[in-house]
Coordinates of C-alpha atoms in Angstrom, one line a residue:
M27 CA 5.7 -29.9 16.6
H28 CA 4.9 -30.0 12.9
A29 CA 3.2 -33.4 13.2
L30 CA 1.2 -32.2 16.2
W31 CA -0.4 -29.0 14.7
G32 CA 0.6 -29.2 11.0
L33 CA 2.5 -25.9 11.3
D34 CA 6.1 -25.2 10.2
V35 CA 7.9 -23.3 12.9
N36 CA 10.1 -21.7 10.2
N37 CA 7.1 -19.6 9.0
Y38 CA 6.7 -17.8 12.4
V39 CA 8.7 -15.0 13.8
T40 CA 8.1 -15.8 17.5
I41 CA 6.9 -18.8 19.4
S42 CA 3.9 -16.9 20.6
A43 CA 2.8 -16.3 17.0
Y44 CA 3.2 -20.0 16.4
A45 CA 1.2 -20.8 19.6
Y46 CA -1.7 -18.6 18.4
A47 CA -1.7 -20.3 15.0
A48 CA -1.9 -23.6 16.8
L49 CA -4.8 -22.3 18.8
Q50 CA -6.6 -21.4 15.7
R51 CA -6.0 -24.8 14.2
T52 CA -7.4 -26.3 17.4
N53 CA -10.6 -24.4 17.5
L54 CA -12.0 -22.1 14.9
S55 CA -15.5 -21.7 16.4
V56 CA -14.7 -19.4 19.3
V57 CA -16.7 -16.3 18.9
E58 CA -14.7 -13.1 19.1
V59 CA -16.0 -10.1 21.0
P60 CA -17.4 -7.2 19.0
I61 CA -15.3 -4.1 19.2
S62 CA -18.3 -2.3 20.8
D63 CA -17.9 -4.4 24.0
S64 CA -14.2 -5.0 23.9
D65 CA -13.2 -2.1 26.1
F66 CA -15.6 -3.3 28.8
I67 CA -14.0 -6.7 28.8
R68 CA -10.5 -5.3 28.5
S69 CA -11.1 -3.3 31.7
A70 CA -11.6 -6.7 33.5
Y71 CA -8.3 -8.1 32.2
Y72 CA -5.7 -8.2 35.0
G73 CA -2.3 -9.9 35.0
G74 CA -0.6 -12.1 37.6
R75 CA 0.0 -10.7 41.0
V76 CA 3.4 -10.5 42.7
T77 CA 3.1 -10.0 46.5
P78 CA 6.0 -9.8 49.0
R79 CA 4.6 -10.3 52.5
I80 CA 7.5 -11.2 54.7
A81 CA 10.7 -9.2 54.3
S82 CA 13.2 -11.6 55.8
W83 CA 13.3 -14.9 57.6
H84 CA 15.9 -17.5 58.7
S85 CA 15.5 -21.0 60.1
E86 CA 16.2 -21.2 63.8
E87 CA 16.7 -25.0 63.5
F88 CA 19.3 -24.6 60.8
D89 CA 21.0 -21.8 62.6
R90 CA 21.6 -24.2 65.6
M91 CA 23.2 -26.8 63.3
H92 CA 24.9 -24.5 60.8
E93 CA 28.4 -25.1 62.1
A94 CA 27.9 -28.9 62.2
W95 CA 26.5 -28.8 58.7
Y96 CA 29.4 -26.9 57.3
A97 CA 31.9 -29.1 59.0
A98 CA 30.3 -32.2 57.7
I99 CA 30.4 -30.8 54.1
E100 CA 34.1 -29.8 54.5
R101 CA 35.1 -33.3 55.5
D102 CA 32.6 -35.0 53.1
D103 CA 30.9 -36.7 56.0
Q104 CA 27.8 -38.0 54.2
D105 CA 26.4 -39.8 57.3
T106 CA 26.4 -36.7 59.4
Q107 CA 24.9 -34.7 56.6
K108 CA 22.1 -37.2 56.2
Q109 CA 21.4 -37.0 60.0
L110 CA 21.3 -33.2 60.0
W111 CA 19.1 -33.2 56.8
A112 CA 16.7 -35.5 58.5
Q113 CA 16.7 -33.3 61.6
I114 CA 15.8 -30.2 59.5
K115 CA 13.0 -32.1 57.6
Q116 CA 11.6 -33.4 60.9
S117 CA 11.6 -29.9 62.5
Q118 CA 9.6 -28.5 59.5
D119 CA 11.5 -25.2 60.1
Y120 CA 12.1 -24.4 56.4
Y121 CA 10.2 -22.9 53.4
L122 CA 9.4 -24.5 50.1
D123 CA 9.1 -22.7 46.7
L124 CA 5.8 -24.2 45.5
D125 CA 5.1 -23.7 41.8
V126 CA 1.7 -24.3 40.2
N127 CA 2.3 -26.7 37.3
S128 CA 1.4 -24.9 34.0
L129 CA -1.0 -22.5 35.7
Y130 CA -2.3 -20.7 32.6
P131 CA -2.5 -23.8 30.4
W132 CA -4.5 -25.3 33.4
S133 CA -6.8 -22.3 33.3
M134 CA -7.2 -22.6 29.5
A135 CA -8.3 -26.2 29.9
Q136 CA -11.2 -25.1 32.2
N137 CA -14.8 -24.4 31.3
L138 CA -14.9 -21.1 29.3
P139 CA -17.7 -19.1 27.6
T140 CA -18.8 -20.0 24.1
G141 CA -21.2 -18.4 21.6
E142 CA -22.5 -14.8 21.7
H143 CA -22.9 -12.8 24.9
R144 CA -25.7 -10.6 26.1
Y145 CA -26.3 -8.0 28.8
M146 CA -27.2 -9.1 32.3
T147 CA -30.8 -8.7 33.4
A148 CA -31.8 -6.9 36.6
D149 CA -32.4 -10.3 38.3
E150 CA -29.0 -11.5 37.3
L151 CA -27.4 -8.4 38.7
A152 CA -29.2 -8.8 42.0
N153 CA -28.5 -12.6 42.1
P154 CA -25.4 -13.4 40.0
P155 CA -25.2 -17.0 38.7
W156 CA -21.9 -17.8 40.4
R157 CA -20.1 -20.7 38.7
E158 CA -23.2 -21.4 36.6
K159 CA -22.5 -18.9 33.8
H160 CA -19.5 -16.7 32.8
F161 CA -19.9 -13.0 33.2
F162 CA -18.1 -9.7 33.6
A163 CA -19.6 -6.9 35.7
E164 CA -19.0 -3.3 36.8
V165 CA -19.4 -3.1 40.6
N166 CA -19.3 -0.7 43.4
Y167 CA -17.5 -2.4 46.3
V168 CA -16.7 -1.9 50.0
P169 CA -13.8 -4.0 51.4
P170 CA -13.5 -5.2 54.9
S171 CA -11.0 -3.2 56.9
D172 CA -9.2 -6.2 58.6
L173 CA -7.8 -8.1 55.6
C174 CA -4.1 -8.8 55.3
E175 CA -4.2 -7.3 51.8
P176 CA -6.8 -6.0 49.3
V177 CA -8.3 -8.4 46.7
L178 CA -9.6 -5.9 44.1
P179 CA -7.4 -3.3 42.5
K180 CA -8.3 0.2 41.3
R181 CA -7.5 1.0 37.7
R182 CA -6.3 4.6 37.5
E183 CA -6.7 7.0 34.5
D184 CA -3.1 6.2 33.4
E185 CA -4.1 2.5 33.4
R186 CA -1.8 1.7 36.4
L187 CA -3.3 -0.1 39.4
S188 CA -3.5 1.0 43.0
W189 CA -4.3 -1.1 46.1
D190 CA -6.1 -0.1 49.2
L191 CA -9.0 -1.1 51.5
L192 CA -11.2 1.9 50.6
P193 CA -14.5 1.7 48.7
G194 CA -14.2 1.8 45.0
N195 CA -15.6 0.9 41.6
G196 CA -14.3 -1.3 38.8
I197 CA -15.0 -3.9 36.1
F198 CA -14.1 -7.5 37.0
S199 CA -14.7 -11.1 35.9
W200 CA -16.7 -13.4 38.1
P201 CA -13.7 -15.3 39.6
D202 CA -12.2 -12.1 40.9
L203 CA -15.6 -11.0 42.3
L204 CA -16.2 -14.4 43.9
V205 CA -12.8 -14.2 45.6
A206 CA -13.7 -10.7 46.9
I207 CA -17.0 -11.9 48.3
N208 CA -15.4 -14.8 50.1
A209 CA -12.9 -12.3 51.6
G210 CA -15.8 -10.2 53.0
Y211 CA -16.3 -7.5 50.3
Q212 CA -19.7 -6.0 49.9
L213 CA -20.6 -5.7 46.2
H214 CA -23.3 -3.7 44.3
F215 CA -23.6 -4.7 40.7
V216 CA -24.1 -1.9 38.2
R217 CA -24.1 -3.6 34.8
G218 CA -22.6 -6.6 33.1
I219 CA -22.4 -9.0 30.2
I220 CA -23.0 -12.7 30.3
W221 CA -22.8 -15.9 28.2
D222 CA -25.5 -18.5 28.3
T223 CA -23.3 -21.3 26.9
S224 CA -19.9 -22.6 27.8
G225 CA -17.5 -25.5 27.1
T226 CA -13.8 -26.4 27.0
P227 CA -12.7 -25.0 23.6
W228 CA -9.0 -25.0 24.4
L229 CA -8.8 -28.4 26.1
P230 CA -7.6 -30.2 22.9
F231 CA -4.8 -27.6 22.5
V232 CA -3.6 -28.1 26.1
E233 CA -3.8 -31.9 25.9
K234 CA -1.8 -31.9 22.7
G235 CA 0.8 -29.6 24.2
V236 CA 1.2 -31.6 27.4
A237 CA 1.5 -34.8 25.4
A238 CA 4.2 -33.2 23.2
K239 CA 6.1 -32.1 26.2
Q240 CA 6.0 -35.5 27.8
A241 CA 6.9 -37.3 24.6
A242 CA 9.8 -34.9 23.7
A243 CA 13.1 -36.7 23.2
D244 CA 15.3 -33.9 24.5
K245 CA 15.3 -30.6 26.3
C246 CA 14.8 -28.6 23.1
G247 CA 11.6 -30.5 22.3
R248 CA 10.3 -30.0 25.9
D249 CA 11.1 -26.3 25.9
A250 CA 9.4 -25.9 22.5
A251 CA 6.2 -27.6 23.7
K252 CA 6.3 -25.7 27.1
G253 CA 6.9 -22.4 25.4
T254 CA 4.0 -23.0 23.0
L255 CA 1.7 -23.9 25.9
N256 CA 2.7 -21.0 28.2
S257 CA 2.7 -18.3 25.5
A258 CA -0.7 -19.1 24.1
S259 CA -2.8 -17.5 26.8
G260 CA -0.9 -14.2 26.3
K261 CA -1.9 -14.1 22.6
L262 CA -5.5 -14.5 23.6
G263 CA -5.3 -11.1 25.3
E264 CA -3.1 -9.3 22.9
R265 CA -4.4 -5.9 21.7
R266 CA -5.6 -5.8 18.1
K267 CA -2.8 -4.7 15.9
D268 CA -3.0 -3.3 12.4
D269 CA 0.6 -4.3 11.7
H270 CA 1.1 -7.8 10.3
H271 CA 4.5 -9.6 10.2
E272 CA 5.4 -12.3 7.8
I273 CA 8.6 -14.2 6.8
V274 CA 9.3 -13.9 3.1
R275 CA 11.7 -16.1 1.2
S276 CA 11.2 -15.3 -2.5
K277 CA 10.2 -12.4 -4.8
A278 CA 6.8 -14.2 -5.4
E279 CA 6.0 -14.2 -1.7
L280 CA 7.1 -10.6 -1.4
K281 CA 4.8 -9.6 -4.3
H282 CA 1.9 -11.4 -2.8
F283 CA 2.4 -9.7 0.6
Q284 CA 2.5 -6.3 -1.2
G285 CA -0.7 -7.1 -2.9
T286 CA -2.6 -7.7 0.3
H287 CA -1.0 -5.2 2.7
H288 CA 0.1 -1.6 2.8
W289 CA 3.9 -1.9 3.0
N290 CA 5.5 -0.6 6.2
D291 CA 9.0 -2.0 6.8
F292 CA 11.3 -5.0 6.6
S293 CA 14.3 -6.4 8.4
P294 CA 16.7 -9.2 7.4
L295 CA 16.2 -12.6 9.2
S296 CA 18.8 -14.7 7.3
P297 CA 20.7 -14.7 4.0
E298 CA 17.6 -16.3 2.4
S299 CA 14.7 -14.5 4.1
I300 CA 13.4 -11.2 5.5
I301 CA 10.6 -10.2 7.9
V302 CA 8.2 -7.8 6.3
T303 CA 5.7 -5.6 8.1
G304 CA 2.5 -4.3 6.6
T305 CA -1.0 -3.0 7.4
K306 CA -4.2 -4.8 6.2
P307 CA -6.7 -2.5 4.4
N308 CA -9.8 -1.4 6.4
P309 CA -8.7 -2.8 9.8
D310 CA -11.8 -1.2 11.5
A311 CA -14.1 -3.3 9.4
V312 CA -13.4 -6.5 11.3
K313 CA -14.0 -7.7 14.9
C314 CA -11.2 -7.6 17.4
E315 CA -8.6 -10.2 16.6
R316 CA -8.4 -11.8 20.0
P317 CA -11.0 -13.4 22.3
W318 CA -10.3 -11.1 25.2
H319 CA -13.0 -12.6 27.3
H320 CA -11.0 -15.9 27.4
A321 CA -7.8 -14.1 28.2
A322 CA -9.4 -12.2 31.1
L323 CA -10.9 -15.4 32.5
V324 CA -7.7 -17.4 32.1
T325 CA -5.7 -15.0 34.3
A326 CA -8.7 -14.7 36.7
L327 CA -9.1 -18.4 37.1
G328 CA -5.3 -18.7 37.7
R329 CA -5.6 -16.1 40.5
M330 CA -8.6 -17.9 42.0
R331 CA -6.6 -21.1 42.0
L332 CA -3.9 -19.5 44.1
Y333 CA -6.5 -18.1 46.4
D334 CA -8.0 -21.6 46.8
I335 CA -4.6 -22.9 47.8
R336 CA -4.0 -20.0 50.3
D337 CA -7.5 -20.5 51.7
A338 CA -6.6 -24.1 52.5
V339 CA -4.1 -22.7 55.0
D340 CA -5.9 -19.6 56.2
P341 CA -9.6 -19.4 55.1
S342 CA -10.0 -16.1 57.0
R343 CA -7.2 -14.4 55.0
R344 CA -6.5 -12.4 58.2
D345 CA -3.8 -14.4 60.0
I346 CA -0.5 -12.9 59.0
S347 CA 1.4 -15.9 60.5
K348 CA -0.2 -18.2 57.9
V349 CA 0.4 -16.2 54.7
A350 CA 2.7 -17.2 51.9
A351 CA 5.9 -15.2 52.4
Y352 CA 6.0 -14.4 48.7
Q353 CA 3.6 -15.0 45.9
D354 CA 4.4 -14.7 42.3
T355 CA 2.1 -15.2 39.3
D356 CA 2.2 -19.0 39.7
S357 CA 4.2 -19.7 42.8
L358 CA 4.2 -19.4 46.6
F359 CA 6.8 -19.5 49.3
Y360 CA 5.1 -21.5 52.1
H361 CA 6.5 -22.6 55.5
A362 CA 6.7 -26.4 55.8
K363 CA 4.5 -26.4 58.9
H364 CA 1.6 -25.8 56.5
L365 CA 2.3 -28.8 54.3
D366 CA -0.5 -30.9 55.9
K367 CA -3.0 -28.4 54.7
L368 CA -1.4 -28.1 51.3
G369 CA -1.1 -31.8 50.8
P370 CA -4.3 -32.2 48.6
Y371 CA -2.9 -29.6 46.1
I372 CA 0.6 -31.2 45.7
G373 CA 1.2 -33.4 42.7
S374 CA 2.4 -33.5 39.2
E375 CA -0.8 -32.8 37.3
L376 CA -1.7 -29.5 35.7
G377 CA -2.8 -27.0 38.3
Q378 CA -1.2 -28.9 41.2
L379 CA 1.8 -27.7 43.3
S380 CA 5.3 -29.0 42.9
N381 CA 8.6 -28.0 44.6
D382 CA 10.2 -25.6 42.1
L383 CA 13.7 -26.3 43.6
C384 CA 13.7 -30.0 42.9
K385 CA 12.2 -30.4 39.4
N386 CA 13.4 -32.5 36.5
G387 CA 15.4 -34.9 38.7
E388 CA 17.3 -32.3 40.6
P389 CA 18.1 -33.0 44.3
E390 CA 15.6 -31.7 46.8
Q391 CA 16.4 -28.3 48.4
L392 CA 15.0 -26.6 51.5
I393 CA 14.9 -22.8 51.9
V394 CA 16.5 -21.9 55.3
G395 CA 16.6 -18.1 54.8
F396 CA 15.5 -15.3 52.5
E397 CA 15.4 -11.6 52.0
I398 CA 12.7 -10.1 49.9
I399 CA 13.3 -6.5 48.7
A400 CA 10.4 -5.9 46.3
P401 CA 8.5 -7.8 43.7
K402 CA 10.8 -9.9 41.5
N403 CA 13.8 -8.9 43.8
Y404 CA 14.8 -11.4 46.4
R405 CA 17.5 -13.8 47.6
I406 CA 16.9 -17.2 49.0
I407 CA 19.4 -19.4 50.9
T408 CA 18.9 -23.2 50.6
V409 CA 20.6 -26.4 51.7
I410 CA 20.8 -29.3 49.2
E411 CA 20.0 -32.9 49.9
P412 CA 23.2 -34.8 50.7
G413 CA 24.9 -36.1 47.6
G414 CA 23.3 -33.5 45.3
R415 CA 25.2 -31.1 43.1
V416 CA 24.8 -27.4 43.1
P417 CA 22.5 -26.3 40.2
K418 CA 24.0 -24.2 37.4
D419 CA 21.7 -21.2 38.2
A420 CA 22.8 -21.1 41.9
I421 CA 25.7 -19.5 43.7
K422 CA 27.7 -21.9 46.0
R423 CA 28.4 -20.1 49.3
N424 CA 31.4 -20.7 51.5
D425 CA 29.3 -21.8 54.5
G426 CA 27.8 -24.9 52.9
T427 CA 24.6 -23.3 51.7
V428 CA 23.4 -22.3 48.2
C429 CA 22.2 -18.8 47.1
Y430 CA 19.7 -17.9 44.4
I431 CA 19.2 -14.4 43.3
T432 CA 16.2 -13.0 41.4
C433 CA 16.5 -9.3 40.4
K434 CA 14.2 -7.7 37.9
A435 CA 16.7 -4.9 37.1
I436 CA 19.9 -6.9 36.6
P437 CA 20.3 -10.1 34.5
S438 CA 21.0 -13.0 36.8
D439 CA 24.2 -14.0 34.9
L440 CA 25.8 -10.6 35.9
W441 CA 25.4 -11.5 39.6
T442 CA 28.4 -12.6 41.7
L443 CA 28.1 -13.6 45.4
E444 CA 29.8 -10.3 46.4
K445 CA 27.4 -8.2 44.4
A446 CA 24.5 -10.1 45.7
E447 CA 25.6 -9.8 49.3
A448 CA 26.2 -6.0 48.9
F449 CA 22.8 -5.5 47.3
F450 CA 21.0 -7.2 50.2
A451 CA 23.2 -5.6 52.9
R452 CA 22.2 -2.1 51.9
S453 CA 18.5 -3.0 51.9
E454 CA 18.0 -3.4 55.7
E455 CA 16.1 -0.2 56.1
H456 CA 13.8 -1.1 53.2
T457 CA 13.2 -4.7 54.4
S458 CA 12.3 -3.5 57.9
E459 CA 9.7 -1.2 56.4
L460 CA 8.3 -4.2 54.5
Q461 CA 7.8 -6.1 57.7
S462 CA 4.7 -4.0 58.4
H463 CA 3.4 -3.4 54.9
S464 CA 2.2 -5.8 52.2
F465 CA 2.1 -4.5 48.6
I466 CA 1.1 -6.0 45.3
S467 CA 2.6 -5.6 41.9
Y468 CA 1.6 -6.7 38.4

């Protein structure tokens, strides 16, 4: 990592702080947005979407062979297991957890605005330059009434988001607006800001990070490179803070910090060092510290990527039988019957889809059942390719299947099979309600 960016990890409190320093080393010419326009852009900054769409499902094909599958595992009959595995695969009656490879690093590597921005003209508001220039705009919108789910959220006074198919007003980046138009929204542009120049300012950073991840000699190195890549986009959109943190290892360094900051606090880091916190004088005299326009576009381009993938299966966005059962920020649960449509998107490159349940040399797994309670709260049941071992983060069930639990409220290492089963057993009323309602969370 030091050879890659010339930065000593020991000088940074968090990996995200290290990532932003690496970004600054990569490109120092990105123009930051003046504080006078930062609130407008901040209003167009939305995070990843988590959307449960199907509350529960089980594979009819696997149900028919379940007893035979279990019996074959009990007597360690590999030949029968392979036959049954091939039967499930051929039936395509299973789901896959498809993960977009490094979604936000992929977005960061795309074309982004450079230079100074200006206000959109009347002609540009009437005929927006889609995909030709980057812009953010305030719009009045009218959604179609027959969508499976809304595309544009409403930002309430308390900064929380609400979702409906009623007319509204909001500030959005062009990718979100283009997705809305393709879904049938009617838009009236009120005002906007636009950039006349663009480029790929973060492409060198992404390429270096990917190369470091691929060249890493061990898991520690891969995780460090991956963490640096994945946390960088979040630092682009971090709110400007007056507080500054620094690791201090000597009296001389402490004296220097006190000479350039108003002292606030400190905490011990090790026997030889402390983390000090201070405020720089005259914080309002500088521009905002983060290029929020890039942060907003990185997340918006990521969302548009997922919509592009979904549109390959259902361009109308109105066929509930073709939706992804569950969509997270960078992943989708899709039925295997749609694999022919998703084929062009599947691969190992940035922005392509891979099966999240068979990465890093793990045996392939097929989802044969799931219950989805709410965003970030679900259980999936899988079967593992014959000869494969049960992964460490899974629960081996007594019926020859494997259980994965994701619960936002409870750390996964506190789950036992009994607790998991009880949690999902008492959710029947809630899951039946979900069958007829789709909702989105950030």
